[in-house]
Amino acid sequence: MTLFNKFETLAATRQALAECGLKSVNVVMEKVISPTEAVINGRPTILAGTNNYLGLTFNADCVEAACRALKTEGTGTTGSRAANGTYNAHVALENDLADYFNCRSVIVFSTGYVANLGMISTLAGSGDVIMIDADCHASIYDGCQLSGADIIRFRHNNAADLDKRLRRLGERASNALVVVEGMYSMLGDRAPLAEIAEVKKRYGAYLLVDEAHSLGVLGATGRGLAEEEGVEKDVDFIVGTFSKSLGAIGGYCASNHPELDIIRFANRPYVFTASPSPSIIASTRTALATLRRHPELKTKLWENAHRLYQRLGSLGFNLSPEPSPIIAIRLANKEDAVRNWCTLLEQGVYVNLVLPPATPDGGALLRCSMSAGHTTEQVDTIASAFAGLKH
Ligand SMILES: Cc1ncc(COP(=O)(O)O)c(C=O)c1O
């Protein structure tokens, strides 16, 4: 028995994938051409599997702001937010976000993963209870594990099951932290947030919503599902990321609870890692301003999403439950998924290959994600590539 034995199962899975025809499980973007195109395996390829929902990664204002910050403030902060890593711009971004979310305060973290890890593990501790939707992201599960709290999973998108499990907790329910996502990353389906908010209010529990995939995508002004469902006042903590609609990297938590000010300094994943570099903060501030000024980006994103969903549906694919910028195609087994994923790549279309155990129901998925940056012609090319697949 060695330290390395535990990797044998993973190695065998990857070997089996290679035997299904997957030449390289690690895709390398040999050259990035635009928000929606790159060269992969020497071939110009349409990117239909990124999280670049608003297509802002090459936005001229964002690039310019990042370059300016790089030149004036350097390549990195070389320190934690709690030490020498908080610059004026980090505070300004927190203020921009607080203004946007219309809330008392915001903490900016180094990534969205770290934001979930930090908030969940700091809010809940030994003796507390966290109730999570079974389909939550790994960063939420990892935050739960780090917290040392009791973790109870409820059935995906099932407010009645949450209600039942809170009821069983008795008095402890009023101190429970309920965690859900706005839009789920694998199938693009939305939480029944108004129902969940009603349940949490009934028990006096706390609600944290991860809007990683819904910022810039849902809500009249792009604030996410809580805005769309009109329940922002019932959400205690909104967590999100800069790595999707804002085209950079970093994370945040927005809240009206005054305790957020002190939670910041009790938050180990905030304190014990370096802060985002000045160029990242500058491009994120500009991307947020662009998101607010240009609602037509969200409109174009949804046009593309509806078009691809409709085209793939008419080809007879078994699709994720509702039209959304995340469109998942369910396949019968992982061999079919791998073969089809390779065929798409050979035709110059990159999508995400999602295999168990990462899939919600244990099946295999080809996960497409749309961008406002896709042209209608690109959407049609993606659909045509799918038309040739066996399923
Ligand atoms: C639902 C959800 N939360 C959090 C994250 C983490 O975000 P980041 O890439 O900023 O670490 C992701 C990333 O995929 C996600 O899908």
mmCIF file with all atom_site columns, C-alpha atoms in Angstrom, residues 59-148:
data_model
loop_
_atom_site.group_PDB
_atom_site.id
_atom_site.type_symbol
_atom_site.label_atom_id
_atom_site.label_alt_id
_atom_site.label_comp_id
_atom_site.label_asym_id
_atom_site.label_entity_id
_atom_site.label_seq_id
_atom_site.pdbx_PDB_ins_code
_atom_site.Cartn_x
_atom_site.Cartn_y
_atom_site.Cartn_z
_atom_site.occupancy
_atom_site.B_iso_or_equiv
_atom_site.pdbx_formal_charge
_atom_site.auth_seq_id
_atom_site.auth_comp_id
_atom_site.auth_asym_id
_atom_site.auth_atom_id
_atom_site.pdbx_PDB_model_num
ATOM 1  C CA . ASN A 1 59  ? -13.946 43.570 -24.438 1.00 0.00 ? 59  ASN A CA 1
ATOM 2  C CA . ALA A 1 60  ? -11.742 46.536 -25.416 1.00 0.00 ? 60  ALA A CA 1
ATOM 3  C CA . ASP A 1 61  ? -12.574 48.580 -22.295 1.00 0.00 ? 61  ASP A CA 1
ATOM 4  C CA . CYS A 1 62  ? -11.877 45.642 -19.962 1.00 0.00 ? 62  CYS A CA 1
ATOM 5  C CA . VAL A 1 63  ? -8.555  44.860 -21.662 1.00 0.00 ? 63  VAL A CA 1
ATOM 6  C CA . GLU A 1 64  ? -7.554  48.525 -21.587 1.00 0.00 ? 64  GLU A CA 1
ATOM 7  C CA . ALA A 1 65  ? -8.435  48.870 -17.867 1.00 0.00 ? 65  ALA A CA 1
ATOM 8  C CA . ALA A 1 66  ? -6.457  45.706 -17.078 1.00 0.00 ? 66  ALA A CA 1
ATOM 9  C CA . CYS A 1 67  ? -3.397  46.935 -19.034 1.00 0.00 ? 67  CYS A CA 1
ATOM 10 C CA . ARG A 1 68  ? -3.510  50.309 -17.286 1.00 0.00 ? 68  ARG A CA 1
ATOM 11 C CA . ALA A 1 69  ? -3.637  48.670 -13.847 1.00 0.00 ? 69  ALA A CA 1
ATOM 12 C CA . LEU A 1 70  ? -0.859  46.263 -14.795 1.00 0.00 ? 70  LEU A CA 1
ATOM 13 C CA . LYS A 1 71  ? 1.388   49.181 -15.735 1.00 0.00 ? 71  LYS A CA 1
ATOM 14 C CA . THR A 1 72  ? 0.583   51.381 -12.762 1.00 0.00 ? 72  THR A CA 1
ATOM 15 C CA . GLU A 1 73  ? 0.072   48.855 -9.955  1.00 0.00 ? 73  GLU A CA 1
ATOM 16 C CA . GLY A 1 74  ? 2.149   45.869 -11.021 1.00 0.00 ? 74  GLY A CA 1
ATOM 17 C CA . THR A 1 75  ? 1.558   42.205 -11.735 1.00 0.00 ? 75  THR A CA 1
ATOM 18 C CA . GLY A 1 76  ? 0.352   41.059 -8.316  1.00 0.00 ? 76  GLY A CA 1
ATOM 19 C CA . THR A 1 77  ? -0.385  42.221 -4.796  1.00 0.00 ? 77  THR A CA 1
ATOM 20 C CA . THR A 1 78  ? 1.898   39.612 -3.174  1.00 0.00 ? 78  THR A CA 1
ATOM 21 C CA . GLY A 1 79  ? -0.282  39.560 -0.093  1.00 0.00 ? 79  GLY A CA 1
ATOM 22 C CA . SER A 1 80  ? -3.548  38.652 1.556   1.00 0.00 ? 80  SER A CA 1
ATOM 23 C CA . ARG A 1 81  ? -6.584  40.942 1.656   1.00 0.00 ? 81  ARG A CA 1
ATOM 24 C CA . ALA A 1 82  ? -6.067  40.987 5.443   1.00 0.00 ? 82  ALA A CA 1
ATOM 25 C CA . ALA A 1 83  ? -2.450  42.214 5.145   1.00 0.00 ? 83  ALA A CA 1
ATOM 26 C CA . ASN A 1 84  ? -0.907  44.184 2.262   1.00 0.00 ? 84  ASN A CA 1
ATOM 27 C CA . GLY A 1 85  ? -3.251  42.882 -0.486  1.00 0.00 ? 85  GLY A CA 1
ATOM 28 C CA . THR A 1 86  ? -6.122  45.377 -0.228  1.00 0.00 ? 86  THR A CA 1
ATOM 29 C CA . TYR A 1 87  ? -5.646  48.253 -2.680  1.00 0.00 ? 87  TYR A CA 1
ATOM 30 C CA . ASN A 1 88  ? -8.041  51.142 -3.349  1.00 0.00 ? 88  ASN A CA 1
ATOM 31 C CA . ALA A 1 89  ? -9.377  49.187 -6.323  1.00 0.00 ? 89  ALA A CA 1
ATOM 32 C CA . HIS A 1 90  ? -10.353 46.134 -4.220  1.00 0.00 ? 90  HIS A CA 1
ATOM 33 C CA . VAL A 1 91  ? -12.379 48.406 -1.949  1.00 0.00 ? 91  VAL A CA 1
ATOM 34 C CA . ALA A 1 92  ? -13.827 50.243 -4.963  1.00 0.00 ? 92  ALA A CA 1
ATOM 35 C CA . LEU A 1 93  ? -14.941 46.922 -6.505  1.00 0.00 ? 93  LEU A CA 1
ATOM 36 C CA . GLU A 1 94  ? -16.618 45.955 -3.221  1.00 0.00 ? 94  GLU A CA 1
ATOM 37 C CA . ASN A 1 95  ? -18.413 49.314 -3.242  1.00 0.00 ? 95  ASN A CA 1
ATOM 38 C CA . ASP A 1 96  ? -19.423 48.879 -6.917  1.00 0.00 ? 96  ASP A CA 1
ATOM 39 C CA . LEU A 1 97  ? -20.880 45.465 -6.106  1.00 0.00 ? 97  LEU A CA 1
ATOM 40 C CA . ALA A 1 98  ? -22.679 46.737 -2.982  1.00 0.00 ? 98  ALA A CA 1
ATOM 41 C CA . ASP A 1 99  ? -24.206 49.503 -5.102  1.00 0.00 ? 99  ASP A CA 1
ATOM 42 C CA . TYR A 1 100 ? -25.230 47.010 -7.798  1.00 0.00 ? 100 TYR A CA 1
ATOM 43 C CA . PHE A 1 101 ? -26.758 44.535 -5.331  1.00 0.00 ? 101 PHE A CA 1
ATOM 44 C CA . ASN A 1 102 ? -28.214 47.374 -3.307  1.00 0.00 ? 102 ASN A CA 1
ATOM 45 C CA . CYS A 1 103 ? -26.842 45.825 -0.133  1.00 0.00 ? 103 CYS A CA 1
ATOM 46 C CA . ARG A 1 104 ? -24.844 46.879 2.903   1.00 0.00 ? 104 ARG A CA 1
ATOM 47 C CA . SER A 1 105 ? -21.539 45.170 2.183   1.00 0.00 ? 105 SER A CA 1
ATOM 48 C CA . VAL A 1 106 ? -19.586 42.873 -0.090  1.00 0.00 ? 106 VAL A CA 1
ATOM 49 C CA . ILE A 1 107 ? -16.428 40.823 0.354   1.00 0.00 ? 107 ILE A CA 1
ATOM 50 C CA . VAL A 1 108 ? -14.248 40.185 -2.697  1.00 0.00 ? 108 VAL A CA 1
ATOM 51 C CA . PHE A 1 109 ? -12.410 36.834 -2.689  1.00 0.00 ? 109 PHE A CA 1
ATOM 52 C CA . SER A 1 110 ? -9.662  35.412 -4.900  1.00 0.00 ? 110 SER A CA 1
ATOM 53 C CA . THR A 1 111 ? -11.999 32.960 -6.695  1.00 0.00 ? 111 THR A CA 1
ATOM 54 C CA . GLY A 1 112 ? -15.632 31.852 -6.577  1.00 0.00 ? 112 GLY A CA 1
ATOM 55 C CA . TYR A 1 113 ? -14.463 28.522 -5.155  1.00 0.00 ? 113 TYR A CA 1
ATOM 56 C CA . VAL A 1 114 ? -12.751 30.380 -2.314  1.00 0.00 ? 114 VAL A CA 1
ATOM 57 C CA . ALA A 1 115 ? -15.857 32.554 -1.765  1.00 0.00 ? 115 ALA A CA 1
ATOM 58 C CA . ASN A 1 116 ? -18.019 29.458 -1.156  1.00 0.00 ? 116 ASN A CA 1
ATOM 59 C CA . LEU A 1 117 ? -15.319 27.712 0.843   1.00 0.00 ? 117 LEU A CA 1
ATOM 60 C CA . GLY A 1 118 ? -14.793 30.797 3.004   1.00 0.00 ? 118 GLY A CA 1
ATOM 61 C CA . MET A 1 119 ? -18.389 31.848 3.563   1.00 0.00 ? 119 MET A CA 1
ATOM 62 C CA . ILE A 1 120 ? -19.817 28.403 4.299   1.00 0.00 ? 120 ILE A CA 1
ATOM 63 C CA . SER A 1 121 ? -16.965 27.234 6.528   1.00 0.00 ? 121 SER A CA 1
ATOM 64 C CA . THR A 1 122 ? -16.970 30.503 8.485   1.00 0.00 ? 122 THR A CA 1
ATOM 65 C CA . LEU A 1 123 ? -20.729 30.888 8.914   1.00 0.00 ? 123 LEU A CA 1
ATOM 66 C CA . ALA A 1 124 ? -21.297 27.333 10.131  1.00 0.00 ? 124 ALA A CA 1
ATOM 67 C CA . GLY A 1 125 ? -19.197 25.360 12.578  1.00 0.00 ? 125 GLY A CA 1
ATOM 68 C CA . SER A 1 126 ? -19.287 22.343 14.800  1.00 0.00 ? 126 SER A CA 1
ATOM 69 C CA . GLY A 1 127 ? -22.812 21.895 16.229  1.00 0.00 ? 127 GLY A CA 1
ATOM 70 C CA . ASP A 1 128 ? -24.486 23.887 13.408  1.00 0.00 ? 128 ASP A CA 1
ATOM 71 C CA . VAL A 1 129 ? -26.475 22.420 10.514  1.00 0.00 ? 129 VAL A CA 1
ATOM 72 C CA . ILE A 1 130 ? -26.077 23.105 6.796   1.00 0.00 ? 130 ILE A CA 1
ATOM 73 C CA . MET A 1 131 ? -28.873 22.030 4.437   1.00 0.00 ? 131 MET A CA 1
ATOM 74 C CA . ILE A 1 132 ? -27.701 21.777 0.847   1.00 0.00 ? 132 ILE A CA 1
ATOM 75 C CA . ASP A 1 133 ? -29.423 20.944 -2.408  1.00 0.00 ? 133 ASP A CA 1
ATOM 76 C CA . ALA A 1 134 ? -28.034 17.571 -3.478  1.00 0.00 ? 134 ALA A CA 1
ATOM 77 C CA . ASP A 1 135 ? -26.840 18.966 -6.841  1.00 0.00 ? 135 ASP A CA 1
ATOM 78 C CA . CYS A 1 136 ? -24.722 21.765 -5.368  1.00 0.00 ? 136 CYS A CA 1
ATOM 79 C CA . HIS A 1 137 ? -21.267 22.528 -6.751  1.00 0.00 ? 137 HIS A CA 1
ATOM 80 C CA . ALA A 1 138 ? -18.101 20.951 -5.329  1.00 0.00 ? 138 ALA A CA 1
ATOM 81 C CA . SER A 1 139 ? -17.039 24.274 -3.773  1.00 0.00 ? 139 SER A CA 1
ATOM 82 C CA . ILE A 1 140 ? -20.212 24.191 -1.639  1.00 0.00 ? 140 ILE A CA 1
ATOM 83 C CA . TYR A 1 141 ? -19.594 20.589 -0.583  1.00 0.00 ? 141 TYR A CA 1
ATOM 84 C CA . ASP A 1 142 ? -15.967 21.454 0.247   1.00 0.00 ? 142 ASP A CA 1
ATOM 85 C CA . GLY A 1 143 ? -17.077 24.486 2.292   1.00 0.00 ? 143 GLY A CA 1
ATOM 86 C CA . CYS A 1 144 ? -19.453 22.220 4.228   1.00 0.00 ? 144 CYS A CA 1
ATOM 87 C CA . GLN A 1 145 ? -16.685 19.736 4.912   1.00 0.00 ? 145 GLN A CA 1
ATOM 88 C CA . LEU A 1 146 ? -14.298 22.432 6.115   1.00 0.00 ? 146 LEU A CA 1
ATOM 89 C CA . SER A 1 147 ? -16.956 23.858 8.448   1.00 0.00 ? 147 SER A CA 1
ATOM 90 C CA . GLY A 1 148 ? -17.257 20.758 10.646  1.00 0.00 ? 148 GLY A CA 1
#
